[in-house]
């Protein structure tokens, strides 16, 4: 089967992993580049076959793959990144609107794997750059503490704030735990609303306890729970269960990453008004698009400098790919994306 030639006039070629086609089209519509294609299937023994069906030689590639349920497609992702590099891509960027493995960021029990570090090491070995939105940075100050490639960390709080301002007349912005203070305070300031933060104690993967401070002064306002991730949903469920005890109506919910594992959405919905999420993870609650945010940030960060595109490390010489004109990216040379928009 022929490789499809692509125009050299677009800045990037955007290649979606399976399930990310709509997001890739949105990125293209937002001006990030043009969409390319892959072919992938499983061999009878379960191993993964991948083929880049677009010509990536000399191109800056954006591989688009949200990383909810990351274990299912991880090898495919790595194989594609390595294939793009070996086929002469000038640069390979992972666009992961949701970044996985950010929560096991330390050894909570003796013997546990610190998967945040391991995952970062694996991604860093195959990609030149990483673009993501609101990674769950709890005990790390920035992605650069984990990833040794260039990273661009974007924030959805302004988009959530704009949705709240457009949809709720008198909102009270509520975060379910101290960690959410950063988002709820930014959102509340942007829309001129009050905010409050609850107290959460996590007992296990699915076992959380949420306590309310005295919020009765705001009981005439419409509560809107804001969080970065809804996974088991139990944080939001516990928060939503508590609010009526202080005279509140059912809360609305706005989350960045709506994973909503298992039956969590069905358990949460009866306790809430509207539930919205960004499209970092494809879900029925998606109401806030991230493609424009990502496309604009990539364009801004890609301000071209003189000379050829520089790699963090030289691509490996595989096959018959010509590599003339591509130089290496010395570790001492500050890369243009360092720190990004952390
Ligand atoms: O839907 P759930 O399964 O309740 O998970 C979502 C919650 O978990 C995360 O915080 P977490 O309690 O894990 O805090 P930490 O990892 O930053 O300690 C996240 O910020 C949400 O509040």
Short mmCIF file of C-alpha atoms and ligand atoms in Angstrom, two decimals:
data_model
loop_
_atom_site.label_atom_id
_atom_site.label_comp_id
_atom_site.label_asym_id
_atom_site.label_seq_id
_atom_site.Cartn_x
_atom_site.Cartn_y
_atom_site.Cartn_z
CA UNK A 1 0.00 0.00 0.00
CA UNK A 2 1.32 3.42 -0.95
CA UNK A 3 2.46 6.01 1.53
CA UNK A 4 0.25 9.08 1.22
CA UNK A 5 2.30 12.20 0.50
CA UNK A 6 1.33 15.21 2.57
CA UNK A 7 1.71 18.90 1.90
CA UNK A 8 4.88 20.47 3.30
CA UNK A 9 3.04 23.74 3.80
CA UNK A 10 1.45 22.77 7.11
CA UNK A 11 3.54 23.14 10.24
CA UNK A 12 2.71 19.73 11.68
CA UNK A 13 1.34 16.42 10.64
CA UNK A 14 -1.19 15.31 13.24
CA UNK A 15 -1.45 11.56 13.65
CA UNK A 16 -4.22 10.20 15.84
CA UNK A 17 -4.01 6.91 17.67
CA UNK A 18 -7.25 4.90 17.43
CA UNK A 19 -10.05 6.70 19.25
CA UNK A 20 -8.39 10.11 18.93
CA UNK A 21 -9.48 10.90 15.36
CA UNK A 22 -12.05 13.54 16.35
CA UNK A 23 -9.56 15.32 18.57
CA UNK A 24 -6.99 15.30 15.74
CA UNK A 25 -9.54 16.80 13.36
CA UNK A 26 -10.29 19.52 15.94
CA UNK A 27 -6.57 20.27 16.22
CA UNK A 28 -6.35 20.55 12.43
CA UNK A 29 -9.41 22.85 12.36
CA UNK A 30 -7.69 24.98 15.00
CA UNK A 31 -4.71 25.37 12.70
CA UNK A 32 -2.24 22.95 14.27
CA UNK A 33 -1.52 21.14 11.00
CA UNK A 34 -3.01 18.49 8.79
CA UNK A 35 -4.22 15.06 9.78
CA UNK A 36 -2.23 12.00 8.79
CA UNK A 37 -3.11 8.35 9.12
CA UNK A 38 -1.91 5.07 10.52
CA UNK A 39 -2.79 1.47 9.91
CA UNK A 40 -2.88 -0.79 12.91
CA UNK A 41 -4.16 -4.20 13.83
CA UNK A 42 -3.28 -7.14 16.01
CA UNK A 43 -1.52 -10.21 14.73
CA UNK A 44 -3.18 -13.55 15.52
CA UNK A 45 -0.91 -13.93 18.53
CA UNK A 46 -2.01 -10.56 19.91
CA UNK A 47 1.09 -8.59 19.00
CA UNK A 48 0.55 -5.12 17.57
CA UNK A 49 1.11 -4.14 13.94
CA UNK A 50 1.51 -0.45 13.13
CA UNK A 51 2.24 1.40 9.93
CA UNK A 52 2.48 5.11 9.29
CA UNK A 53 0.31 5.64 6.24
CA UNK A 54 1.45 9.25 5.77
CA UNK A 55 4.90 10.44 4.83
CA UNK A 56 6.51 11.90 7.96
CA UNK A 57 10.04 12.41 6.61
CA UNK A 58 11.25 15.85 7.57
CA UNK A 59 7.96 16.68 9.26
CA UNK A 60 7.16 17.73 12.81
CA UNK A 61 4.79 15.00 13.97
CA UNK A 62 2.08 15.40 16.62
CA UNK A 63 1.01 11.96 17.80
CA UNK A 64 -2.37 12.45 19.47
CA UNK A 65 -3.35 10.01 22.17
CA UNK A 66 -5.26 10.68 25.30
CA UNK A 67 -3.90 8.36 27.96
CA UNK A 68 -7.00 7.26 29.78
CA UNK A 69 -6.73 3.46 30.00
CA UNK A 70 -3.08 3.80 29.01
CA UNK A 71 -2.04 0.17 29.29
CA UNK A 72 -4.27 -0.84 26.37
CA UNK A 73 -2.52 1.23 23.73
CA UNK A 74 0.86 1.96 25.21
CA UNK A 75 2.97 -0.31 23.02
CA UNK A 76 1.19 0.95 19.90
CA UNK A 77 2.05 4.50 20.93
CA UNK A 78 5.71 3.71 21.48
CA UNK A 79 5.96 1.71 18.26
CA UNK A 80 4.49 4.62 16.29
CA UNK A 81 6.79 7.18 17.86
CA UNK A 82 9.81 5.03 17.15
CA UNK A 83 8.60 4.38 13.59
CA UNK A 84 8.14 8.10 12.97
CA UNK A 85 11.65 8.81 14.18
CA UNK A 86 13.19 6.04 12.13
CA UNK A 87 11.28 7.21 9.05
CA UNK A 88 12.90 10.61 9.32
CA UNK A 89 10.40 12.73 11.23
CA UNK A 90 12.10 15.96 12.22
CA UNK A 91 10.48 15.90 15.65
CA UNK A 92 7.92 13.68 17.38
CA UNK A 93 5.59 15.23 19.95
CA UNK A 94 3.11 13.37 22.12
CA UNK A 95 -0.12 15.33 22.48
CA UNK A 96 -1.79 13.67 25.44
CA UNK A 97 -4.71 15.83 26.58
CA UNK A 98 -4.94 13.54 29.61
CA UNK A 99 -1.64 12.31 30.98
CA UNK A 100 -1.71 8.97 32.79
CA UNK A 101 0.28 7.61 35.69
CA UNK A 102 0.53 10.86 37.59
CA UNK A 103 -1.00 9.65 40.84
CA UNK A 104 1.37 6.91 42.02
CA UNK A 105 4.06 9.53 42.42
CA UNK A 106 5.71 8.01 45.45
CA UNK A 107 6.06 4.75 47.32
CA UNK A 108 3.08 4.81 49.69
CA UNK A 109 3.73 1.21 50.80
CA UNK A 110 7.05 -0.64 50.93
CA UNK A 111 7.86 -2.30 47.63
CA UNK A 112 5.48 -0.32 45.43
CA UNK A 113 6.52 0.77 41.96
CA UNK A 114 6.65 4.54 41.52
CA UNK A 115 4.84 4.40 38.22
CA UNK A 116 4.92 8.15 37.58
CA UNK A 117 8.67 7.91 37.22
CA UNK A 118 8.71 4.69 35.21
CA UNK A 119 6.05 5.92 32.81
CA UNK A 120 7.82 9.26 32.33
CA UNK A 121 11.06 7.44 31.57
CA UNK A 122 9.39 5.29 28.92
CA UNK A 123 7.65 8.22 27.23
CA UNK A 124 10.81 10.31 27.36
CA UNK A 125 12.77 7.60 25.58
CA UNK A 126 10.57 7.71 22.48
CA UNK A 127 9.32 11.29 22.17
CA UNK A 128 11.00 14.66 21.76
CA UNK A 129 8.23 16.67 23.35
CA UNK A 130 5.09 16.25 25.44
CA UNK A 131 2.01 18.49 25.44
CA UNK A 132 -0.67 17.92 28.05
CA UNK A 133 -3.43 19.63 30.02
CA UNK A 134 -3.57 19.80 33.81
CA UNK A 135 -1.45 16.79 34.69
CA UNK A 136 -2.06 15.65 38.27
CA UNK A 137 0.98 17.37 39.72
CA UNK A 138 0.58 16.79 43.41
CA UNK A 139 3.97 16.09 44.85
CA UNK A 140 5.97 17.30 41.83
CA UNK A 141 6.24 21.01 41.07
CA UNK A 142 6.30 20.55 37.29
CA UNK A 143 6.47 17.85 34.63
CA UNK A 144 10.11 18.68 34.10
CA UNK A 145 10.77 17.00 37.47
CA UNK A 146 9.62 13.72 35.92
CA UNK A 147 10.12 14.01 32.15
CA UNK A 148 13.47 14.75 30.59
CA UNK A 149 11.98 15.87 27.29
CA UNK A 150 10.52 19.27 26.53
CA UNK A 151 7.08 19.62 28.09
CA UNK A 152 4.24 22.04 27.59
CA UNK A 153 1.72 22.04 30.44
CA UNK A 154 -1.55 23.78 29.68
CA UNK A 155 -4.39 24.69 32.01
CA UNK A 156 -8.11 24.31 31.45
CA UNK A 157 -9.21 26.47 34.40
CA UNK A 158 -10.01 29.51 32.18
CA UNK A 159 -12.18 27.31 29.96
CA UNK A 160 -14.00 25.84 32.95
CA UNK A 161 -14.45 29.35 34.32
CA UNK A 162 -15.95 30.55 31.05
CA UNK A 163 -18.38 27.62 31.02
CA UNK A 164 -19.46 28.38 34.60
CA UNK A 165 -19.87 32.09 33.87
CA UNK A 166 -22.01 31.33 30.81
CA UNK A 167 -24.11 28.61 32.45
CA UNK A 168 -24.65 29.47 36.12
CA UNK A 169 -26.12 32.73 37.37
CA UNK A 170 -24.91 32.83 40.98
CA UNK A 171 -22.20 30.19 41.34
CA UNK A 172 -20.29 29.10 44.41
CA UNK A 173 -17.15 27.38 43.13
CA UNK A 174 -16.27 24.41 45.35
CA UNK A 175 -13.17 22.24 45.33
CA UNK A 176 -13.38 18.85 47.05
CA UNK A 177 -9.95 18.99 48.70
CA UNK A 178 -7.08 21.31 49.55
CA UNK A 179 -5.27 20.40 46.36
CA UNK A 180 -8.10 21.82 44.28
CA UNK A 181 -7.65 25.25 45.85
CA UNK A 182 -5.34 26.18 42.96
CA UNK A 183 -8.09 25.63 40.37
CA UNK A 184 -11.10 26.87 42.25
CA UNK A 185 -9.41 30.08 43.36
CA UNK A 186 -8.28 30.83 39.79
CA UNK A 187 -11.73 30.07 38.41
CA UNK A 188 -13.55 32.07 41.07
CA UNK A 189 -11.26 35.06 40.55
CA UNK A 190 -11.83 34.98 36.80
CA UNK A 191 -15.61 35.06 37.11
CA UNK A 192 -15.92 37.15 40.29
CA UNK A 193 -17.55 34.38 42.34
CA UNK A 194 -16.83 33.14 45.87
CA UNK A 195 -15.12 29.80 46.36
CA UNK A 196 -14.71 27.20 49.08
CA UNK A 197 -12.62 24.10 49.58
CA UNK A 198 -13.78 20.92 51.31
CA UNK A 199 -11.70 18.46 53.34
CA UNK A 200 -11.01 15.08 51.82
CA UNK A 201 -9.45 12.04 53.43
CA UNK A 202 -8.53 9.22 51.08
CA UNK A 203 -8.65 5.76 52.66
CA UNK A 204 -8.10 3.75 49.47
CA UNK A 205 -8.37 3.69 45.67
CA UNK A 206 -12.15 4.02 45.83
CA UNK A 207 -12.69 5.00 49.43
CA UNK A 208 -12.77 8.71 50.24
CA UNK A 209 -14.37 10.74 52.97
CA UNK A 210 -15.33 14.37 52.40
CA UNK A 211 -16.21 16.88 55.12
CA UNK A 212 -17.82 20.28 54.67
CA UNK A 213 -16.75 23.41 56.50
CA UNK A 214 -19.58 25.81 57.38
CA UNK A 215 -20.75 27.13 53.99
CA UNK A 216 -24.19 28.26 55.16
CA UNK A 217 -23.52 31.92 54.31
CA UNK A 218 -23.61 30.88 50.62
CA UNK A 219 -26.53 28.47 50.66
CA UNK A 220 -28.53 30.69 48.30
CA UNK A 221 -25.85 30.26 45.60
CA UNK A 222 -25.64 27.44 43.04
CA UNK A 223 -22.79 25.12 44.04
CA UNK A 224 -20.49 23.93 41.28
CA UNK A 225 -17.95 21.25 42.16
CA UNK A 226 -14.69 21.61 40.27
CA UNK A 227 -11.94 18.99 40.17
CA UNK A 228 -9.11 17.92 37.89
CA UNK A 229 -10.06 14.24 37.60
CA UNK A 230 -13.19 12.17 38.07
CA UNK A 231 -11.97 8.55 38.16
CA UNK A 232 -13.98 6.32 40.52
CA UNK A 233 -16.17 9.42 40.90
CA UNK A 234 -16.27 8.90 44.65
CA UNK A 235 -14.69 12.24 45.52
CA UNK A 236 -17.45 14.08 43.66
CA UNK A 237 -20.14 11.69 44.88
CA UNK A 238 -19.17 12.18 48.51
CA UNK A 239 -19.00 15.97 48.07
CA UNK A 240 -22.37 16.07 46.30
CA UNK A 241 -23.94 13.93 49.05
CA UNK A 242 -22.82 16.36 51.75
CA UNK A 243 -24.03 19.64 50.26
CA UNK A 244 -27.80 19.27 50.92
CA UNK A 245 -27.03 19.06 54.66
CA UNK A 246 -26.29 22.80 54.52
CA UNK A 247 -29.33 23.74 52.46
CA UNK A 248 -27.73 23.69 49.00
CA UNK A 249 -29.47 22.57 45.83
CA UNK A 250 -27.92 19.76 43.79
CA UNK A 251 -24.47 20.88 42.62
CA UNK A 252 -23.33 21.24 39.05
CA UNK A 253 -19.98 19.60 38.28
CA UNK A 254 -17.14 20.72 36.02
CA UNK A 255 -14.07 18.50 35.71
CA UNK A 256 -11.07 18.64 33.45
CA UNK A 257 -10.58 14.90 32.94
CA UNK A 258 -13.83 12.94 32.98
CA UNK A 259 -12.62 9.36 33.17
CA UNK A 260 -15.75 8.21 35.01
CA UNK A 261 -14.69 4.61 35.47
CA UNK A 262 -17.25 1.83 35.77
CA UNK A 263 -20.69 2.99 36.87
CA UNK A 264 -19.41 6.18 38.48
CA UNK A 265 -21.26 8.53 36.15
CA UNK A 266 -24.56 6.73 36.74
CA UNK A 267 -24.01 6.98 40.50
CA UNK A 268 -23.05 10.65 40.37
CA UNK A 269 -25.69 11.94 37.97
CA UNK A 270 -28.74 11.62 40.31
CA UNK A 271 -26.92 13.73 42.91
CA UNK A 272 -26.10 16.57 40.53
CA UNK A 273 -27.48 19.07 38.09
CA UNK A 274 -25.26 19.42 35.04
CA UNK A 275 -22.02 17.44 34.77
CA UNK A 276 -19.49 18.70 32.23
CA UNK A 277 -15.93 17.82 31.32
CA UNK A 278 -13.35 18.78 28.75
CA UNK A 279 -12.78 16.43 25.84
CA UNK A 280 -9.41 15.25 27.19
CA UNK A 281 -11.15 11.90 27.68
CA UNK A 282 -14.01 11.07 25.34
CA UNK A 283 -17.21 10.92 27.43
CA UNK A 284 -20.88 11.86 27.22
CA UNK A 285 -20.19 14.76 29.59
CA UNK A 286 -17.73 16.46 27.20
CA UNK A 287 -18.78 20.09 26.78
CA UNK A 288 -15.50 21.99 26.73
CA UNK A 289 -13.08 21.54 23.83
CA UNK A 290 -9.33 21.67 24.33
CA UNK A 291 -8.11 21.66 20.74
CA UNK A 292 -7.91 25.44 20.35
CA UNK A 293 -5.97 25.75 23.64
CA UNK A 294 -3.49 23.11 22.50
CA UNK A 295 -3.15 24.32 18.92
CA UNK A 296 -2.51 27.91 20.00
CA UNK A 297 0.01 26.89 22.65
CA UNK A 298 1.91 24.61 20.28
CA UNK A 299 2.05 27.37 17.68
CA UNK A 300 3.26 29.90 20.26
CA UNK A 301 5.89 27.52 21.61
CA UNK A 302 7.07 26.60 18.15
CA UNK A 303 8.36 30.02 17.23
CA UNK A 304 11.01 28.96 14.79
CA UNK A 305 14.60 29.88 15.43
CA UNK A 306 17.40 29.91 12.90
CA UNK A 307 18.73 26.65 11.56
CA UNK A 308 17.26 23.18 11.38
CA UNK A 309 14.88 21.67 13.93
CA UNK A 310 16.93 20.33 16.80
CA UNK A 311 16.42 17.02 18.48
CA UNK A 312 16.91 16.33 22.16
CA UNK A 313 18.91 13.34 20.96
CA UNK A 314 19.82 12.37 17.43
CA UNK A 315 17.38 10.01 15.73
CA UNK A 316 18.60 6.48 15.42
CA UNK A 317 19.89 5.60 11.98
CA UNK A 318 17.51 2.86 10.92
CA UNK A 319 16.54 1.75 7.40
CA UNK A 320 17.50 3.78 4.42
CA UNK A 321 16.27 7.11 5.77
CA UNK A 322 18.28 10.17 4.81
CA UNK A 323 19.17 12.26 7.83
CA UNK A 324 21.15 15.06 6.29
CA UNK A 325 20.57 18.44 7.88
CA UNK A 326 19.27 17.20 11.24
CA UNK A 327 21.61 17.90 14.09
CA UNK A 328 21.58 16.88 17.73
CA UNK A 329 20.25 18.66 20.77
CA UNK A 330 23.05 18.97 23.30
CA UNK A 331 21.97 18.56 26.92
CA UNK A 332 23.64 21.85 27.88
CA UNK A 333 21.69 23.79 25.28
CA UNK A 334 18.44 25.10 26.81
CA UNK A 335 15.64 23.73 24.63
CA UNK A 336 12.97 26.21 23.53
CA UNK A 337 10.22 24.37 25.40
CA UNK A 338 11.96 23.98 28.74
CA UNK A 339 9.46 24.88 31.41
CA UNK A 340 6.94 25.52 28.67
CA UNK A 341 3.77 27.03 30.06
CA UNK A 342 4.14 25.25 33.41
O1 LIG B 1 -12.84 10.07 41.23
P1 LIG B 1 -11.86 9.66 42.28
O2 LIG B 1 -11.51 8.21 42.18
O3 LIG B 1 -12.32 10.05 43.64
O4 LIG B 1 -10.49 10.39 41.98
C1 LIG B 1 -10.42 11.77 41.70
C2 LIG B 1 -9.75 12.50 42.82
O5 LIG B 1 -8.46 11.94 43.04
C3 LIG B 1 -7.44 12.91 42.85
O6 LIG B 1 -6.97 13.32 44.05
P2 LIG B 1 -6.34 12.28 45.10
O7 LIG B 1 -7.30 12.06 46.21
O8 LIG B 1 -5.88 11.05 44.43
O9 LIG B 1 -5.17 13.08 45.65
P3 LIG B 1 -3.62 12.86 45.42
O10 LIG B 1 -3.38 11.73 44.46
O11 LIG B 1 -3.18 14.13 44.81
O12 LIG B 1 -3.12 12.61 46.77
C4 LIG B 1 -8.11 14.02 42.07
O13 LIG B 1 -7.53 15.28 42.33
C5 LIG B 1 -9.56 13.94 42.46
O14 LIG B 1 -9.84 14.75 43.58
#
